[in-house]
PDB file of C-alpha atoms in Angstrom:
ATOM      1  CA  UNK G  18       7.238  13.369  22.193  1.00 66.00           C
ATOM      2  CA  UNK G  19       3.884  14.254  23.742  1.00 86.00           C
ATOM      3  CA  UNK G  20       1.037  15.148  21.411  1.00 92.00           C
ATOM      4  CA  UNK G  21      -0.912  18.022  22.935  1.00 94.00           C
ATOM      5  CA  UNK G  22      -3.407  19.007  20.234  1.00 95.00           C
ATOM      6  CA  UNK G  23      -5.024  17.910  16.980  1.00 95.00           C
ATOM      7  CA  UNK G  24      -2.510  19.811  14.844  1.00 94.00           C
ATOM      8  CA  UNK G  25       0.375  17.923  16.481  1.00 95.00           C
ATOM      9  CA  UNK G  26      -1.498  14.644  16.050  1.00 96.00           C
ATOM     10  CA  UNK G  27      -2.035  15.425  12.361  1.00 97.00           C
ATOM     11  CA  UNK G  28       1.666  16.213  11.869  1.00 97.00           C
ATOM     12  CA  UNK G  29       2.644  13.060  13.771  1.00 97.00           C
ATOM     13  CA  UNK G  30       0.390  10.925  11.541  1.00 97.00           C
ATOM     14  CA  UNK G  31       1.754  12.715   8.475  1.00 98.00           C
ATOM     15  CA  UNK G  32       5.337  11.923   9.567  1.00 98.00           C
ATOM     16  CA  UNK G  33       4.418   8.277   9.972  1.00 98.00           C
ATOM     17  CA  UNK G  34       2.727   8.018   6.565  1.00 98.00           C
ATOM     18  CA  UNK G  35       5.759   9.758   5.044  1.00 98.00           C
ATOM     19  CA  UNK G  36       7.982   7.093   6.607  1.00 98.00           C
ATOM     20  CA  UNK G  37       5.614   4.383   5.375  1.00 98.00           C
ATOM     21  CA  UNK G  38       5.733   5.662   1.797  1.00 98.00           C
ATOM     22  CA  UNK G  39       9.535   5.622   1.849  1.00 98.00           C
ATOM     23  CA  UNK G  40       9.588   2.090   3.270  1.00 97.00           C
ATOM     24  CA  UNK G  41       7.111   0.961   0.620  1.00 97.00           C
ATOM     25  CA  UNK G  42       9.242   2.476  -2.142  1.00 97.00           C
ATOM     26  CA  UNK G  43      12.129   0.276  -1.017  1.00 95.00           C
ATOM     27  CA  UNK G  44       9.853  -2.757  -0.644  1.00 95.00           C
ATOM     28  CA  UNK G  45       8.292  -2.314  -4.067  1.00 96.00           C
ATOM     29  CA  UNK G  46      11.717  -2.099  -5.683  1.00 96.00           C
ATOM     30  CA  UNK G  47      12.443  -5.546  -4.246  1.00 95.00           C
ATOM     31  CA  UNK G  48       9.046  -6.813  -5.434  1.00 96.00           C
ATOM     32  CA  UNK G  49       9.716  -5.620  -8.994  1.00 96.00           C
ATOM     33  CA  UNK G  50      13.061  -7.436  -8.960  1.00 95.00           C
ATOM     34  CA  UNK G  51      11.471 -10.684  -7.748  1.00 96.00           C
ATOM     35  CA  UNK G  52       8.113 -10.803  -9.537  1.00 96.00           C
ATOM     36  CA  UNK G  53       8.039 -13.248 -12.439  1.00 95.00           C
ATOM     37  CA  UNK G  54       4.493 -12.646 -13.677  1.00 94.00           C
ATOM     38  CA  UNK G  55       4.829  -9.812 -16.187  1.00 94.00           C
ATOM     39  CA  UNK G  56       1.440  -8.282 -15.322  1.00 93.00           C
ATOM     40  CA  UNK G  57       2.317  -8.293 -11.625  1.00 94.00           C
ATOM     41  CA  UNK G  58       5.760  -6.832 -12.250  1.00 95.00           C
ATOM     42  CA  UNK G  59       4.279  -4.106 -14.453  1.00 95.00           C
ATOM     43  CA  UNK G  60       1.562  -3.261 -11.913  1.00 94.00           C
ATOM     44  CA  UNK G  61       4.059  -3.055  -9.036  1.00 95.00           C
ATOM     45  CA  UNK G  62       6.398  -0.909 -11.161  1.00 96.00           C
ATOM     46  CA  UNK G  63       3.522   1.430 -11.998  1.00 95.00           C
ATOM     47  CA  UNK G  64       2.527   1.676  -8.349  1.00 94.00           C
ATOM     48  CA  UNK G  65       6.150   2.294  -7.384  1.00 95.00           C
ATOM     49  CA  UNK G  66       6.011   5.455  -9.497  1.00 96.00           C
ATOM     50  CA  UNK G  67       2.723   6.403  -7.838  1.00 96.00           C
ATOM     51  CA  UNK G  68       4.262   5.816  -4.409  1.00 96.00           C
ATOM     52  CA  UNK G  69       7.059   8.243  -5.260  1.00 97.00           C
ATOM     53  CA  UNK G  70       4.321  10.723  -6.179  1.00 97.00           C
ATOM     54  CA  UNK G  71       2.562   9.981  -2.873  1.00 97.00           C
ATOM     55  CA  UNK G  72       5.729  10.847  -0.938  1.00 98.00           C
ATOM     56  CA  UNK G  73       5.991  14.064  -2.960  1.00 98.00           C
ATOM     57  CA  UNK G  74       2.347  14.896  -2.199  1.00 98.00           C
ATOM     58  CA  UNK G  75       3.004  14.370   1.513  1.00 98.00           C
ATOM     59  CA  UNK G  76       5.996  16.741   1.235  1.00 98.00           C
ATOM     60  CA  UNK G  77       3.638  19.318  -0.286  1.00 98.00           C
ATOM     61  CA  UNK G  78       1.282  18.863   2.671  1.00 98.00           C
ATOM     62  CA  UNK G  79       4.179  19.498   5.047  1.00 98.00           C
ATOM     63  CA  UNK G  80       4.978  22.672   3.085  1.00 97.00           C
ATOM     64  CA  UNK G  81       1.314  23.728   3.248  1.00 94.00           C
ATOM     65  CA  UNK G  82       1.500  23.362   7.028  1.00 95.00           C
ATOM     66  CA  UNK G  83       4.792  25.249   7.221  1.00 95.00           C
ATOM     67  CA  UNK G  84       6.503  22.188   8.718  1.00 95.00           C
ATOM     68  CA  UNK G  85       9.726  20.632   7.486  1.00 96.00           C
ATOM     69  CA  UNK G  86       9.108  17.185   6.000  1.00 97.00           C
ATOM     70  CA  UNK G  87      10.478  14.451   8.228  1.00 96.00           C
ATOM     71  CA  UNK G  88       9.908  10.807   8.980  1.00 97.00           C
ATOM     72  CA  UNK G  89       8.841   9.188  12.225  1.00 97.00           C
ATOM     73  CA  UNK G  90       9.196   5.423  12.308  1.00 97.00           C
ATOM     74  CA  UNK G  91       5.999   3.697  11.317  1.00 97.00           C
ATOM     75  CA  UNK G  92       6.207   0.314  13.021  1.00 97.00           C
ATOM     76  CA  UNK G  93       3.297  -1.121  11.031  1.00 97.00           C
ATOM     77  CA  UNK G  94       4.931  -0.238   7.713  1.00 97.00           C
ATOM     78  CA  UNK G  95       8.242  -1.575   8.960  1.00 98.00           C
ATOM     79  CA  UNK G  96       6.547  -4.869   9.858  1.00 97.00           C
ATOM     80  CA  UNK G  97       4.667  -5.109   6.545  1.00 97.00           C
ATOM     81  CA  UNK G  98       7.881  -4.645   4.567  1.00 97.00           C
ATOM     82  CA  UNK G  99       9.706  -7.179   6.728  1.00 97.00           C
ATOM     83  CA  UNK G 100       6.873  -9.690   6.306  1.00 96.00           C
ATOM     84  CA  UNK G 101       6.867  -9.163   2.524  1.00 96.00           C
ATOM     85  CA  UNK G 102      10.624  -9.685   2.338  1.00 96.00           C
ATOM     86  CA  UNK G 103      10.296 -12.873   4.354  1.00 97.00           C
ATOM     87  CA  UNK G 104       7.547 -14.173   2.056  1.00 95.00           C
ATOM     88  CA  UNK G 105       9.637 -13.418  -1.019  1.00 96.00           C
ATOM     89  CA  UNK G 106      12.710 -15.131   0.413  1.00 96.00           C
ATOM     90  CA  UNK G 107      10.897 -18.204   1.724  1.00 96.00           C
ATOM     91  CA  UNK G 108       8.803 -18.932  -1.367  1.00 95.00           C
ATOM     92  CA  UNK G 109      10.116 -22.068  -3.020  1.00 94.00           C
ATOM     93  CA  UNK G 110       8.826 -21.324  -6.517  1.00 94.00           C
ATOM     94  CA  UNK G 111       8.336 -18.310  -8.741  1.00 95.00           C
ATOM     95  CA  UNK G 112       4.563 -18.805  -8.727  1.00 95.00           C
ATOM     96  CA  UNK G 113       4.468 -18.874  -4.914  1.00 95.00           C
ATOM     97  CA  UNK G 114       6.702 -15.790  -4.779  1.00 96.00           C
ATOM     98  CA  UNK G 115       4.259 -13.945  -7.041  1.00 96.00           C
ATOM     99  CA  UNK G 116       1.426 -14.955  -4.680  1.00 95.00           C
ATOM    100  CA  UNK G 117       3.422 -13.692  -1.692  1.00 96.00           C
ATOM    101  CA  UNK G 118       4.070 -10.400  -3.486  1.00 97.00           C
ATOM    102  CA  UNK G 119       0.434  -9.768  -4.394  1.00 97.00           C
ATOM    103  CA  UNK G 120      -0.634 -10.707  -0.859  1.00 96.00           C
ATOM    104  CA  UNK G 121       1.845  -8.192   0.556  1.00 97.00           C
ATOM    105  CA  UNK G 122       0.600  -5.525  -1.848  1.00 97.00           C
ATOM    106  CA  UNK G 123      -2.988  -6.072  -0.706  1.00 96.00           C
ATOM    107  CA  UNK G 124      -2.013  -5.775   2.968  1.00 97.00           C
ATOM    108  CA  UNK G 125       0.009  -2.614   2.355  1.00 97.00           C
ATOM    109  CA  UNK G 126      -2.722  -0.958   0.303  1.00 96.00           C
ATOM    110  CA  UNK G 127      -5.366  -1.565   2.968  1.00 96.00           C
ATOM    111  CA  UNK G 128      -3.072  -0.150   5.643  1.00 97.00           C
ATOM    112  CA  UNK G 129      -2.419   2.925   3.500  1.00 97.00           C
ATOM    113  CA  UNK G 130      -6.106   3.403   2.703  1.00 97.00           C
ATOM    114  CA  UNK G 131      -6.873   3.528   6.425  1.00 96.00           C
ATOM    115  CA  UNK G 132      -3.996   5.888   7.098  1.00 97.00           C
ATOM    116  CA  UNK G 133      -5.009   8.266   4.335  1.00 98.00           C
ATOM    117  CA  UNK G 134      -8.709   8.175   5.257  1.00 97.00           C
ATOM    118  CA  UNK G 135      -7.799   9.400   8.725  1.00 96.00           C
ATOM    119  CA  UNK G 136      -5.537  12.136   7.349  1.00 98.00           C
ATOM    120  CA  UNK G 137      -8.121  13.260   4.773  1.00 98.00           C
ATOM    121  CA  UNK G 138     -10.746  13.570   7.504  1.00 97.00           C
ATOM    122  CA  UNK G 139      -8.395  15.581   9.722  1.00 97.00           C
ATOM    123  CA  UNK G 140      -7.332  17.882   6.876  1.00 97.00           C
ATOM    124  CA  UNK G 141     -10.986  18.475   6.014  1.00 97.00           C
ATOM    125  CA  UNK G 142     -11.951  19.278   9.606  1.00 97.00           C
ATOM    126  CA  UNK G 143      -8.970  21.624   9.973  1.00 96.00           C
ATOM    127  CA  UNK G 144      -9.940  23.493   6.807  1.00 96.00           C
ATOM    128  CA  UNK G 145      -6.745  22.478   4.966  1.00 96.00           C
ATOM    129  CA  UNK G 146      -8.288  22.051   1.512  1.00 96.00           C
ATOM    130  CA  UNK G 147      -4.973  21.750  -0.393  1.00 96.00           C
ATOM    131  CA  UNK G 148      -3.745  19.114   2.054  1.00 97.00           C
ATOM    132  CA  UNK G 149      -7.097  17.356   1.852  1.00 97.00           C
ATOM    133  CA  UNK G 150      -6.938  17.247  -1.967  1.00 97.00           C
ATOM    134  CA  UNK G 151      -3.364  15.910  -2.025  1.00 97.00           C
ATOM    135  CA  UNK G 152      -4.058  13.266   0.612  1.00 98.00           C
ATOM    136  CA  UNK G 153      -7.314  12.247  -1.076  1.00 98.00           C
ATOM    137  CA  UNK G 154      -5.448  11.824  -4.360  1.00 97.00           C
ATOM    138  CA  UNK G 155      -3.073   9.423  -2.605  1.00 97.00           C
ATOM    139  CA  UNK G 156      -5.965   7.573  -0.959  1.00 97.00           C
ATOM    140  CA  UNK G 157      -7.814   7.168  -4.264  1.00 97.00           C
ATOM    141  CA  UNK G 158      -4.725   5.680  -5.941  1.00 95.00           C
ATOM    142  CA  UNK G 159      -4.244   3.285  -3.024  1.00 96.00           C
ATOM    143  CA  UNK G 160      -7.856   2.140  -3.392  1.00 96.00           C
ATOM    144  CA  UNK G 161      -7.437   1.509  -7.126  1.00 95.00           C
ATOM    145  CA  UNK G 162      -4.216  -0.412  -6.511  1.00 95.00           C
ATOM    146  CA  UNK G 163      -5.890  -2.552  -3.834  1.00 95.00           C
ATOM    147  CA  UNK G 164      -8.712  -3.465  -6.224  1.00 95.00           C
ATOM    148  CA  UNK G 165      -6.248  -4.341  -8.978  1.00 94.00           C
ATOM    149  CA  UNK G 166      -4.142  -6.484  -6.627  1.00 94.00           C
ATOM    150  CA  UNK G 167      -7.230  -8.256  -5.303  1.00 94.00           C
ATOM    151  CA  UNK G 168      -8.425  -9.062  -8.819  1.00 92.00           C
ATOM    152  CA  UNK G 169      -4.936 -10.311  -9.779  1.00 92.00           C
ATOM    153  CA  UNK G 170      -4.567 -12.469  -6.694  1.00 93.00           C
ATOM    154  CA  UNK G 171      -6.976 -15.181  -7.820  1.00 92.00           C
ATOM    155  CA  UNK G 172      -5.184 -15.866 -11.107  1.00 91.00           C
ATOM    156  CA  UNK G 173      -1.764 -15.934  -9.461  1.00 94.00           C
ATOM    157  CA  UNK G 174      -3.013 -18.414  -6.872  1.00 93.00           C
ATOM    158  CA  UNK G 175      -4.576 -20.558  -9.609  1.00 91.00           C
ATOM    159  CA  UNK G 176      -1.229 -20.553 -11.445  1.00 90.00           C
ATOM    160  CA  UNK G 177       0.607 -21.673  -8.301  1.00 92.00           C
ATOM    161  CA  UNK G 178      -1.919 -24.433  -7.622  1.00 91.00           C
ATOM    162  CA  UNK G 179      -1.699 -25.733 -11.191  1.00 90.00           C
ATOM    163  CA  UNK G 180       2.085 -25.730 -10.946  1.00 90.00           C
ATOM    164  CA  UNK G 181       1.680 -27.946  -7.874  1.00 89.00           C
ATOM    165  CA  UNK G 182      -0.673 -30.283  -9.758  1.00 88.00           C
ATOM    166  CA  UNK G 183      -3.796 -29.073  -7.939  1.00 87.00           C
ATOM    167  CA  UNK G 184      -7.025 -28.055  -9.608  1.00 83.00           C
ATOM    168  CA  UNK G 185      -8.682 -25.075  -7.944  1.00 74.00           C
ATOM    169  CA  UNK G 186     -12.352 -25.498  -7.161  1.00 77.00           C
ATOM    170  CA  UNK G 187     -14.584 -23.460  -9.424  1.00 71.00           C
ATOM    171  CA  UNK G 188     -16.989 -21.083  -7.795  1.00 61.00           C
ATOM    172  CA  UNK G 189     -15.085 -21.022  -4.515  1.00 54.00           C
ATOM    173  CA  UNK G 190     -13.869 -17.470  -5.016  1.00 54.00           C
ATOM    174  CA  UNK G 191     -17.375 -16.275  -5.801  1.00 60.00           C
ATOM    175  CA  UNK G 192     -18.643 -17.933  -2.600  1.00 60.00           C
ATOM    176  CA  UNK G 193     -15.896 -16.251  -0.606  1.00 59.00           C
ATOM    177  CA  UNK G 194     -16.717 -12.855  -2.148  1.00 61.00           C
ATOM    178  CA  UNK G 195     -20.408 -13.349  -1.387  1.00 65.00           C
ATOM    179  CA  UNK G 196     -19.566 -14.218   2.204  1.00 62.00           C
ATOM    180  CA  UNK G 197     -17.415 -11.093   2.581  1.00 64.00           C
ATOM    181  CA  UNK G 198     -20.052  -8.818   1.073  1.00 66.00           C
ATOM    182  CA  UNK G 199     -22.888 -10.409   3.047  1.00 69.00           C
ATOM    183  CA  UNK G 200     -24.826 -11.638   0.015  1.00 65.00           C
TER     184      UNK G 200
END
């Protein structure tokens, strides 16, 4: 379907993020079932509830626009869920599976943050303050979840390495963080 103006582009992007949220609900249910680290399982379960709220917020944005809520296939989300499922299935230990899950969560959250940033900007520029507030609420939760997953990732990887008989190098994570932040 051709997109002829910014309103249609906004609705198209909204349909895709709505599809993504539904795909991520299904993916997170599988993650909860397969996570063995209790903190990881609890965090994914909590975010699953938030994701349901995100989908509801997107439905409210549709209503604000006077458009019926509907999904348009989001190929990126489809691929992220497929990749996460593959990582879960192929992991040969519980510790590795937990690492695969947290890695998938980080990827998904960064994708969603970008998607919501774009939608928040568009809603703002179109003067849709209710839509902007709802979408910003979703974006803020995605950012918090990404930070939590990133901080959890190191310990899960350490656990997997120790299970394999490896000792992680100390200070390596700090060096990597410094490199990423340009310090």
